[in-house]
């Protein structure tokens, strides 16, 4: 049975960051700790390769605690403070990764290749002597003397390992094709931990699709708002993509967490998604513009009335949503109340919300291991000394825009520092 000082279960973003930090801390303290990553997939970092459409939005320059969620979002504060944005950029600079800031503070590798991020992590882990065991699934942990016995499978055969300290970095239930699933929580559950309710986040929203299906593939810069009765729940702005089932895009991902929670709680109150398709203009100005347009182009049929302002198909759909039919009518037939109705449709394109797409489409898990059972300053379990957790497996998730990877780097590194510190001889601490 292989013995290690530190075992990291999961070779994703937080697990890789934890392994490198632990190895660096080991060397800095003159130690030679035996560190191993156990990854159930055939290679580490599969989900990391898919992030940001393969470009890897690894952080955001507007990092703030307000971008994080969970039963106790403040739990994330110590990790995000100790390993903030600048510390994260220094970490990757040491690994040889050049980054660039793009729209809305999103940080990417300069090459815009997720593989560059993963390779920099893999190369450094190897250079530091970290053992990487792929095809190793750890399903259970048992306290054993001054450490833990890890039980699972290695290449399809039953296997047992021992480690003095363990960091759980298994991710969550999202994206099962990339390794997500309910089994991510099994090792912690075996030690007495519990999970909060789990539901998909950063996922596409399903709507009534009478209007969205004909718009499939069209994108628009819009402000998206989620409403319940007359109450605004959440809003965000950016590129919205229309699909046959509803809508997608960064602002939709931001709203999706609230939608998922609403339906997971079986809330009977209907939700409405409002899209402002011309956010740069107030409705009064739009109404004036449309009035002048009708006067300047009186013979133009309604099917072409918004051409030059919006995507042609989107314009026609908004006219239909405003019930200005038939579209063969000339612009000069529009009455003042109809123009007012159209300007409202441009600013408030309403879509009844039906839910979200399933786990297979989600980028992140909302919910996770209850953070009340972990020390926020070290990420060590309060139930099993020497057991730590980091990243998505905990009940912390961030908004769209690099915040979840920032949590992975920050929490993985804090857990590793804490684990190594606990392994130091008394005189070193």
CSV table of C-alpha atoms in Angstrom, one decimal:
chain,number,residue,atom,x,y,z
A,1,UNK,CA,0.0,0.0,0.0
A,2,UNK,CA,1.5,3.3,-1.1
A,3,UNK,CA,2.1,5.9,1.6
A,4,UNK,CA,2.1,9.7,1.1
A,5,UNK,CA,2.4,12.7,3.4
A,6,UNK,CA,-0.3,14.5,1.4
A,7,UNK,CA,-2.9,13.0,-0.9
A,8,UNK,CA,-5.0,15.3,-3.1
A,9,UNK,CA,-8.1,13.8,-4.5
A,10,UNK,CA,-8.9,15.4,-7.8
A,11,UNK,CA,-6.6,16.7,-10.5
A,12,UNK,CA,-8.7,19.7,-11.6
A,13,UNK,CA,-7.9,23.4,-11.1
A,14,UNK,CA,-8.0,23.5,-7.3
A,15,UNK,CA,-6.2,20.1,-7.0
A,16,UNK,CA,-3.4,21.1,-9.3
A,17,UNK,CA,-3.0,24.5,-7.5
A,18,UNK,CA,-2.9,22.7,-4.2
A,19,UNK,CA,-0.3,20.1,-5.3
A,20,UNK,CA,2.1,22.8,-6.6
A,21,UNK,CA,1.7,25.0,-3.6
A,22,UNK,CA,2.2,22.1,-1.2
A,23,UNK,CA,5.4,21.0,-3.0
A,24,UNK,CA,6.7,24.6,-3.0
A,25,UNK,CA,6.0,24.9,0.7
A,26,UNK,CA,7.7,21.6,1.3
A,27,UNK,CA,10.9,22.8,-0.4
A,28,UNK,CA,10.7,26.2,1.3
A,29,UNK,CA,10.8,24.5,4.6
A,30,UNK,CA,13.6,22.1,3.8
A,31,UNK,CA,11.3,19.1,3.7
A,32,UNK,CA,10.8,16.4,1.2
A,33,UNK,CA,7.1,15.6,1.5
A,34,UNK,CA,5.6,12.9,-0.6
A,35,UNK,CA,2.7,14.4,-2.4
A,36,UNK,CA,0.3,12.6,-4.8
A,37,UNK,CA,-2.7,13.6,-6.9
A,38,UNK,CA,-5.4,11.0,-7.5
A,39,UNK,CA,-7.5,11.7,-10.5
A,40,UNK,CA,-10.2,9.4,-11.7
A,41,UNK,CA,-10.1,10.5,-15.4
A,42,UNK,CA,-7.4,9.3,-17.8
A,43,UNK,CA,-5.8,12.8,-17.6
A,44,UNK,CA,-5.8,15.8,-15.2
A,45,UNK,CA,-7.6,19.0,-16.0
A,46,UNK,CA,-10.2,17.9,-18.5
A,47,UNK,CA,-12.8,20.4,-17.3
A,48,UNK,CA,-10.1,23.1,-17.2
A,49,UNK,CA,-9.5,22.6,-20.9
A,50,UNK,CA,-13.2,23.3,-21.6
A,51,UNK,CA,-13.5,26.5,-19.7
A,52,UNK,CA,-14.1,29.8,-21.5
A,53,UNK,CA,-14.9,27.9,-24.7
A,54,UNK,CA,-11.4,26.5,-24.6
A,55,UNK,CA,-9.8,29.9,-23.9
A,56,UNK,CA,-9.8,29.6,-20.1
A,57,UNK,CA,-11.1,32.7,-18.3
A,58,UNK,CA,-8.9,32.1,-15.3
A,59,UNK,CA,-9.7,35.2,-13.2
A,60,UNK,CA,-11.3,38.6,-13.1
A,61,UNK,CA,-9.8,42.0,-12.3
A,62,UNK,CA,-13.0,43.0,-10.5
A,63,UNK,CA,-12.6,40.3,-7.8
A,64,UNK,CA,-14.9,40.9,-4.9
A,65,UNK,CA,-16.8,38.8,-2.4
A,66,UNK,CA,-20.1,40.0,-3.8
A,67,UNK,CA,-19.5,37.7,-6.8
A,68,UNK,CA,-19.7,34.6,-4.7
A,69,UNK,CA,-22.7,32.6,-3.4
A,70,UNK,CA,-23.5,29.9,-1.0
A,71,UNK,CA,-25.3,29.5,2.4
A,72,UNK,CA,-22.3,31.4,3.9
A,73,UNK,CA,-20.6,33.2,1.0
A,74,UNK,CA,-18.3,35.0,3.6
A,75,UNK,CA,-16.6,31.7,4.2
A,76,UNK,CA,-14.7,32.4,1.0
A,77,UNK,CA,-13.2,35.6,2.3
A,78,UNK,CA,-10.0,34.4,3.9
A,79,UNK,CA,-8.9,32.3,0.9
A,80,UNK,CA,-9.7,35.1,-1.6
A,81,UNK,CA,-7.9,37.7,0.6
A,82,UNK,CA,-4.8,35.6,1.2
A,83,UNK,CA,-4.6,34.6,-2.5
A,84,UNK,CA,-6.1,37.5,-4.2
A,85,UNK,CA,-5.9,38.5,-7.9
A,86,UNK,CA,-2.4,39.9,-7.8
A,87,UNK,CA,-1.1,36.8,-5.9
A,88,UNK,CA,-2.8,34.6,-8.5
A,89,UNK,CA,-1.1,36.4,-11.3
A,90,UNK,CA,2.3,36.1,-9.6
A,91,UNK,CA,1.6,32.4,-9.1
A,92,UNK,CA,1.0,31.9,-12.9
A,93,UNK,CA,3.9,34.2,-13.8
A,94,UNK,CA,6.2,31.9,-11.9
A,95,UNK,CA,4.8,29.1,-13.9
A,96,UNK,CA,5.7,30.9,-17.2
A,97,UNK,CA,2.1,31.8,-18.1
A,98,UNK,CA,1.5,35.2,-19.7
A,99,UNK,CA,-2.0,36.7,-19.2
A,100,UNK,CA,-4.1,39.4,-20.8
A,101,UNK,CA,-7.1,41.3,-19.6
A,102,UNK,CA,-10.1,41.6,-21.9
A,103,UNK,CA,-13.7,42.9,-21.7
A,104,UNK,CA,-15.4,43.2,-18.3
A,105,UNK,CA,-12.1,42.4,-16.5
A,106,UNK,CA,-11.8,38.9,-17.7
A,107,UNK,CA,-8.3,37.5,-17.6
A,108,UNK,CA,-7.1,34.9,-20.1
A,109,UNK,CA,-3.9,33.3,-21.1
A,110,UNK,CA,-2.2,35.5,-23.7
A,111,UNK,CA,-2.4,32.6,-26.2
A,112,UNK,CA,-6.1,32.2,-25.4
A,113,UNK,CA,-5.5,28.5,-25.0
A,114,UNK,CA,-6.8,26.6,-22.0
A,115,UNK,CA,-4.2,24.0,-22.7
A,116,UNK,CA,-1.5,26.6,-21.9
A,117,UNK,CA,-2.9,27.0,-18.4
A,118,UNK,CA,-3.1,23.3,-17.9
A,119,UNK,CA,0.4,22.6,-19.3
A,120,UNK,CA,1.9,25.2,-17.0
A,121,UNK,CA,0.4,23.5,-14.0
A,122,UNK,CA,1.3,20.0,-15.2
A,123,UNK,CA,4.9,20.9,-16.0
A,124,UNK,CA,5.4,22.6,-12.6
A,125,UNK,CA,3.8,19.7,-10.7
A,126,UNK,CA,6.1,17.3,-12.4
A,127,UNK,CA,9.2,19.5,-11.9
A,128,UNK,CA,8.4,19.6,-8.2
A,129,UNK,CA,8.2,15.8,-7.9
A,130,UNK,CA,4.4,15.5,-7.4
A,131,UNK,CA,3.2,12.0,-8.2
A,132,UNK,CA,0.2,12.1,-10.5
A,133,UNK,CA,-2.0,9.0,-10.6
A,134,UNK,CA,-4.6,9.1,-13.3
A,135,UNK,CA,-7.3,6.5,-13.6
A,136,UNK,CA,-7.5,6.3,-9.8
A,137,UNK,CA,-10.9,6.8,-8.3
A,138,UNK,CA,-11.1,7.4,-4.5
A,139,UNK,CA,-14.6,6.6,-3.2
A,140,UNK,CA,-14.1,6.3,0.5
A,141,UNK,CA,-11.8,7.6,3.3
A,142,UNK,CA,-11.3,6.1,6.7
A,143,UNK,CA,-9.4,7.6,9.6
A,144,UNK,CA,-6.5,5.4,10.4
A,145,UNK,CA,-4.1,6.3,13.2
A,146,UNK,CA,-2.1,9.4,12.3
A,147,UNK,CA,-3.7,9.7,8.9
A,148,UNK,CA,-6.3,8.2,6.5
A,149,UNK,CA,-6.8,5.1,4.4
A,150,UNK,CA,-8.0,5.9,0.9
A,151,UNK,CA,-10.2,3.2,-0.7
A,152,UNK,CA,-11.1,3.1,-4.4
A,153,UNK,CA,-10.1,1.7,-7.8
A,154,UNK,CA,-6.9,2.0,-9.8
A,155,UNK,CA,-7.2,1.0,-13.5
A,156,UNK,CA,-10.4,-1.0,-12.7
A,157,UNK,CA,-8.9,-2.9,-9.7
A,158,UNK,CA,-9.5,-2.3,-6.0
A,159,UNK,CA,-6.8,-0.2,-4.4
A,160,UNK,CA,-5.8,1.2,-1.0
A,161,UNK,CA,-3.6,4.1,-0.2
A,162,UNK,CA,-2.4,5.8,3.0
A,163,UNK,CA,-1.8,9.5,3.5
A,164,UNK,CA,-1.2,11.6,6.7
A,165,UNK,CA,-3.2,14.5,5.3
A,166,UNK,CA,-5.9,14.6,2.6
A,167,UNK,CA,-7.2,17.5,0.4
A,168,UNK,CA,-10.5,16.9,-1.3
A,169,UNK,CA,-10.6,18.7,-4.7
A,170,UNK,CA,-13.1,16.6,-6.6
A,171,UNK,CA,-15.2,19.4,-8.1
A,172,UNK,CA,-19.0,19.1,-8.1
A,173,UNK,CA,-21.9,17.5,-9.9
A,174,UNK,CA,-21.8,19.7,-13.0
A,175,UNK,CA,-20.5,18.6,-16.4
A,176,UNK,CA,-20.5,14.8,-15.9
A,177,UNK,CA,-18.8,14.2,-19.2
A,178,UNK,CA,-15.8,16.1,-17.8
A,179,UNK,CA,-15.8,14.2,-14.5
A,180,UNK,CA,-18.6,15.8,-12.5
A,181,UNK,CA,-21.0,13.7,-10.5
A,182,UNK,CA,-22.5,12.9,-7.1
A,183,UNK,CA,-19.4,10.7,-6.4
A,184,UNK,CA,-17.4,13.9,-5.9
A,185,UNK,CA,-18.8,14.2,-2.3
A,186,UNK,CA,-18.5,10.5,-1.3
A,187,UNK,CA,-15.1,10.7,0.5
A,188,UNK,CA,-16.4,13.6,2.6
A,189,UNK,CA,-19.7,12.0,3.3
A,190,UNK,CA,-17.8,8.9,4.6
A,191,UNK,CA,-16.3,11.2,7.3
A,192,UNK,CA,-19.6,12.6,8.4
A,193,UNK,CA,-19.9,15.7,6.2
A,194,UNK,CA,-23.2,16.8,4.6
A,195,UNK,CA,-24.0,18.6,1.5
A,196,UNK,CA,-26.4,21.6,1.0
A,197,UNK,CA,-29.0,21.3,-1.8
A,198,UNK,CA,-27.2,20.9,-5.2
A,199,UNK,CA,-28.5,22.5,-8.4
A,200,UNK,CA,-26.9,23.6,-11.8
A,201,UNK,CA,-25.4,27.0,-12.1
A,202,UNK,CA,-23.8,28.9,-15.1
A,203,UNK,CA,-26.2,27.1,-17.4
A,204,UNK,CA,-28.6,28.0,-20.2
A,205,UNK,CA,-32.1,29.1,-19.4
A,206,UNK,CA,-35.2,27.4,-20.9
A,207,UNK,CA,-38.0,29.8,-21.9
A,208,UNK,CA,-41.3,29.6,-23.8
A,209,UNK,CA,-39.8,29.3,-27.2
A,210,UNK,CA,-42.4,30.7,-29.6
A,211,UNK,CA,-40.2,33.7,-30.2
A,212,UNK,CA,-36.7,32.3,-29.4
A,213,UNK,CA,-36.8,29.3,-31.7
A,214,UNK,CA,-37.0,31.3,-34.9
A,215,UNK,CA,-34.1,33.4,-33.6
A,216,UNK,CA,-31.8,30.4,-33.1
A,217,UNK,CA,-28.1,31.5,-33.5
A,218,UNK,CA,-28.7,35.2,-33.3
A,219,UNK,CA,-26.8,37.2,-30.7
A,220,UNK,CA,-27.6,40.6,-29.2
A,221,UNK,CA,-25.9,42.9,-26.7
A,222,UNK,CA,-28.7,43.2,-24.1
A,223,UNK,CA,-29.5,43.7,-20.5
A,224,UNK,CA,-31.2,40.7,-19.0
A,225,UNK,CA,-33.4,40.9,-15.9
A,226,UNK,CA,-35.2,38.2,-14.0
A,227,UNK,CA,-38.6,39.1,-12.4
A,228,UNK,CA,-41.0,37.4,-10.1
A,229,UNK,CA,-44.3,39.3,-10.1
A,230,UNK,CA,-43.1,43.0,-9.8
A,231,UNK,CA,-39.9,42.2,-8.0
A,232,UNK,CA,-36.5,42.3,-9.8
A,233,UNK,CA,-34.5,39.3,-8.6
A,234,UNK,CA,-31.2,39.7,-10.5
A,235,UNK,CA,-29.9,41.4,-13.7
A,236,UNK,CA,-26.8,41.4,-15.8
A,237,UNK,CA,-25.7,42.7,-19.2
A,238,UNK,CA,-23.7,41.3,-22.1
A,239,UNK,CA,-24.1,39.1,-25.2
A,240,UNK,CA,-27.3,37.0,-25.2
A,241,UNK,CA,-27.6,34.1,-27.6
A,242,UNK,CA,-31.1,32.9,-28.7
A,243,UNK,CA,-31.5,29.1,-29.0
A,244,UNK,CA,-34.3,26.7,-29.9
A,245,UNK,CA,-34.9,26.1,-26.2
A,246,UNK,CA,-34.5,29.6,-24.9
A,247,UNK,CA,-31.4,31.8,-24.2
A,248,UNK,CA,-27.7,31.5,-23.4
A,249,UNK,CA,-24.7,33.7,-23.0
A,250,UNK,CA,-22.7,35.3,-20.1
A,251,UNK,CA,-25.6,37.4,-18.6
A,252,UNK,CA,-27.9,34.4,-18.9
A,253,UNK,CA,-25.4,32.3,-16.9
A,254,UNK,CA,-25.4,34.9,-14.2
A,255,UNK,CA,-29.2,34.7,-13.9
A,256,UNK,CA,-29.3,30.9,-14.1
A,257,UNK,CA,-28.3,30.3,-10.5
A,258,UNK,CA,-31.5,32.1,-9.3
A,259,UNK,CA,-33.6,30.2,-11.9
A,260,UNK,CA,-32.1,26.8,-10.8
A,261,UNK,CA,-32.7,27.6,-7.1
A,262,UNK,CA,-36.3,28.7,-7.8
A,263,UNK,CA,-37.2,25.5,-9.5
A,264,UNK,CA,-35.2,23.3,-7.1
A,265,UNK,CA,-37.3,24.7,-4.3
A,266,UNK,CA,-40.5,24.0,-6.3
A,267,UNK,CA,-41.5,27.6,-6.1
A,268,UNK,CA,-44.9,28.0,-7.8
A,269,UNK,CA,-44.5,31.7,-8.6
A,270,UNK,CA,-43.8,32.2,-12.3
A,271,UNK,CA,-40.5,33.8,-13.4
A,272,UNK,CA,-40.2,36.2,-16.4
A,273,UNK,CA,-37.0,37.0,-18.2
A,274,UNK,CA,-36.9,40.6,-19.6
A,275,UNK,CA,-34.4,41.5,-22.4
A,276,UNK,CA,-33.6,45.1,-23.1
A,277,UNK,CA,-32.4,44.8,-26.7
A,278,UNK,CA,-31.3,48.4,-27.0
A,279,UNK,CA,-29.9,49.2,-23.5
A,280,UNK,CA,-28.1,52.4,-24.7
A,281,UNK,CA,-31.4,54.2,-25.2
A,282,UNK,CA,-34.2,55.1,-22.8
A,283,UNK,CA,-37.7,54.2,-23.9
A,284,UNK,CA,-38.7,57.9,-24.5
A,285,UNK,CA,-35.8,58.4,-26.9
A,286,UNK,CA,-36.6,55.2,-28.7
A,287,UNK,CA,-40.2,56.2,-29.1
A,288,UNK,CA,-39.2,59.5,-30.6
A,289,UNK,CA,-36.7,57.7,-33.0
A,290,UNK,CA,-39.4,55.3,-34.1
A,291,UNK,CA,-41.8,58.1,-34.8
A,292,UNK,CA,-39.3,59.9,-36.9
A,293,UNK,CA,-38.4,56.7,-38.7
A,294,UNK,CA,-42.1,56.1,-39.7
A,295,UNK,CA,-42.3,59.7,-41.0
A,296,UNK,CA,-39.0,59.4,-43.0
A,297,UNK,CA,-39.8,56.0,-44.4
A,298,UNK,CA,-43.6,55.9,-44.7
A,299,UNK,CA,-43.8,53.3,-47.4
A,300,UNK,CA,-41.4,50.8,-45.7
A,301,UNK,CA,-43.2,47.7,-44.6
A,302,UNK,CA,-43.1,46.7,-41.0
A,303,UNK,CA,-41.1,43.5,-41.8
A,304,UNK,CA,-38.2,45.9,-42.7
A,305,UNK,CA,-39.0,48.7,-40.3
A,306,UNK,CA,-36.3,47.9,-37.8
A,307,UNK,CA,-33.7,46.9,-40.3
A,308,UNK,CA,-30.6,49.1,-39.7
A,309,UNK,CA,-31.4,49.3,-36.0
A,310,UNK,CA,-31.4,45.6,-35.1
A,311,UNK,CA,-30.8,42.2,-36.7
A,312,UNK,CA,-33.6,41.8,-39.2
A,313,UNK,CA,-35.0,38.6,-37.8
A,314,UNK,CA,-34.8,40.0,-34.2
A,315,UNK,CA,-36.6,43.2,-35.4
A,316,UNK,CA,-39.4,41.2,-37.0
A,317,UNK,CA,-39.8,39.0,-33.9
A,318,UNK,CA,-40.0,42.1,-31.6
A,319,UNK,CA,-42.7,43.5,-33.9
A,320,UNK,CA,-44.6,40.2,-33.6
A,321,UNK,CA,-44.1,40.3,-29.8
A,322,UNK,CA,-45.7,43.8,-29.8
A,323,UNK,CA,-48.6,42.3,-31.9
A,324,UNK,CA,-48.1,44.8,-34.7
A,325,UNK,CA,-49.4,42.6,-37.5
A,326,UNK,CA,-49.5,42.0,-40.4
A,327,UNK,CA,-45.9,42.8,-41.1
A,328,UNK,CA,-46.8,43.8,-44.7
A,329,UNK,CA,-48.3,47.0,-43.4
A,330,UNK,CA,-46.5,50.3,-44.3
A,331,UNK,CA,-44.8,52.2,-41.6
A,332,UNK,CA,-47.1,55.2,-42.1
A,333,UNK,CA,-50.0,53.1,-40.8
A,334,UNK,CA,-48.4,53.0,-37.3
A,335,UNK,CA,-50.4,54.9,-34.7
A,336,UNK,CA,-48.8,56.6,-31.7
A,337,UNK,CA,-49.9,54.0,-29.3
A,338,UNK,CA,-48.5,51.2,-31.5
A,339,UNK,CA,-45.1,53.0,-31.6
A,340,UNK,CA,-45.2,53.2,-27.9
A,341,UNK,CA,-45.9,49.5,-27.7
A,342,UNK,CA,-43.0,48.7,-30.0
A,343,UNK,CA,-40.6,50.9,-28.1
A,344,UNK,CA,-41.6,48.9,-25.0
A,345,UNK,CA,-41.0,45.6,-26.8
A,346,UNK,CA,-37.5,46.8,-27.7
A,347,UNK,CA,-36.8,47.6,-24.1
A,348,UNK,CA,-38.7,44.8,-22.4
A,349,UNK,CA,-38.8,41.6,-24.5
A,350,UNK,CA,-40.6,39.3,-22.1
A,351,UNK,CA,-40.0,35.5,-22.0
A,352,UNK,CA,-41.7,33.2,-19.6
A,353,UNK,CA,-39.0,31.0,-17.8
A,354,UNK,CA,-39.4,27.2,-17.8
A,355,UNK,CA,-36.2,26.2,-16.0
A,356,UNK,CA,-32.6,25.6,-17.0
A,357,UNK,CA,-30.8,22.9,-19.0
A,358,UNK,CA,-29.6,19.9,-16.9
A,359,UNK,CA,-26.3,19.0,-15.2
A,360,UNK,CA,-24.8,17.9,-18.4
A,361,UNK,CA,-24.8,21.6,-19.7
A,362,UNK,CA,-23.9,23.3,-16.4
A,363,UNK,CA,-20.5,24.7,-15.9
A,364,UNK,CA,-20.7,24.9,-12.1
A,365,UNK,CA,-22.4,23.3,-9.1
A,366,UNK,CA,-24.4,25.6,-6.8
A,367,UNK,CA,-24.3,24.1,-3.3
A,368,UNK,CA,-21.8,21.6,-2.0
A,369,UNK,CA,-20.2,20.4,1.3
A,370,UNK,CA,-21.6,22.5,4.1
A,371,UNK,CA,-19.0,25.1,4.9
A,372,UNK,CA,-20.0,25.2,8.6
A,373,UNK,CA,-18.1,21.9,9.1
A,374,UNK,CA,-14.8,23.5,7.8
A,375,UNK,CA,-12.5,26.2,9.3
A,376,UNK,CA,-12.6,29.1,6.9
A,377,UNK,CA,-9.0,30.2,7.7
A,378,UNK,CA,-7.5,26.8,6.9
A,379,UNK,CA,-10.2,24.8,5.0
A,380,UNK,CA,-9.6,22.0,7.5
A,381,UNK,CA,-12.5,19.8,8.5
A,382,UNK,CA,-13.9,20.3,12.0
A,383,UNK,CA,-15.1,16.7,11.9
A,384,UNK,CA,-11.8,15.0,10.9
A,385,UNK,CA,-8.5,16.6,11.6
A,386,UNK,CA,-6.1,16.5,8.7
A,387,UNK,CA,-8.9,16.4,6.1
A,388,UNK,CA,-9.3,19.5,3.9
A,389,UNK,CA,-11.5,20.6,1.0
A,390,UNK,CA,-11.2,23.2,-1.7
A,391,UNK,CA,-12.8,24.4,-4.9
A,392,UNK,CA,-16.2,23.5,-6.3
A,393,UNK,CA,-16.8,20.6,-3.9
A,394,UNK,CA,-17.5,23.2,-1.1
A,395,UNK,CA,-20.8,25.2,-1.0
A,396,UNK,CA,-19.2,28.2,-2.7
A,397,UNK,CA,-19.8,29.2,-6.3
A,398,UNK,CA,-19.1,32.4,-8.3
A,399,UNK,CA,-20.6,34.4,-11.1
A,400,UNK,CA,-19.7,34.0,-14.7
A,401,UNK,CA,-16.4,35.7,-15.6
A,402,UNK,CA,-13.5,33.8,-14.1
A,403,UNK,CA,-14.7,33.9,-10.5
A,404,UNK,CA,-15.0,30.2,-10.1
A,405,UNK,CA,-11.5,29.5,-11.3
A,406,UNK,CA,-10.2,32.2,-8.9
A,407,UNK,CA,-11.9,30.4,-6.1
A,408,UNK,CA,-10.3,27.2,-7.2
A,409,UNK,CA,-6.8,28.7,-7.2
A,410,UNK,CA,-7.3,30.6,-3.9
A,411,UNK,CA,-8.9,27.8,-2.0
A,412,UNK,CA,-6.6,25.1,-3.3
A,413,UNK,CA,-3.5,27.1,-2.3
A,414,UNK,CA,-4.9,27.9,1.2
A,415,UNK,CA,-5.7,24.2,1.8
A,416,UNK,CA,-2.3,23.2,0.7
A,417,UNK,CA,-0.5,25.7,2.9
A,418,UNK,CA,-2.6,24.7,5.9
A,419,UNK,CA,-1.9,21.0,5.3
A,420,UNK,CA,1.9,21.5,4.9
A,421,UNK,CA,2.0,23.6,8.0
A,422,UNK,CA,0.3,20.9,10.0
A,423,UNK,CA,3.0,18.4,8.8
A,424,UNK,CA,5.9,20.6,10.0
A,425,UNK,CA,7.9,19.5,13.0
A,426,UNK,CA,6.9,21.5,16.1
A,427,UNK,CA,10.1,23.6,16.0
A,428,UNK,CA,9.3,24.7,12.4
A,429,UNK,CA,5.8,26.0,13.1
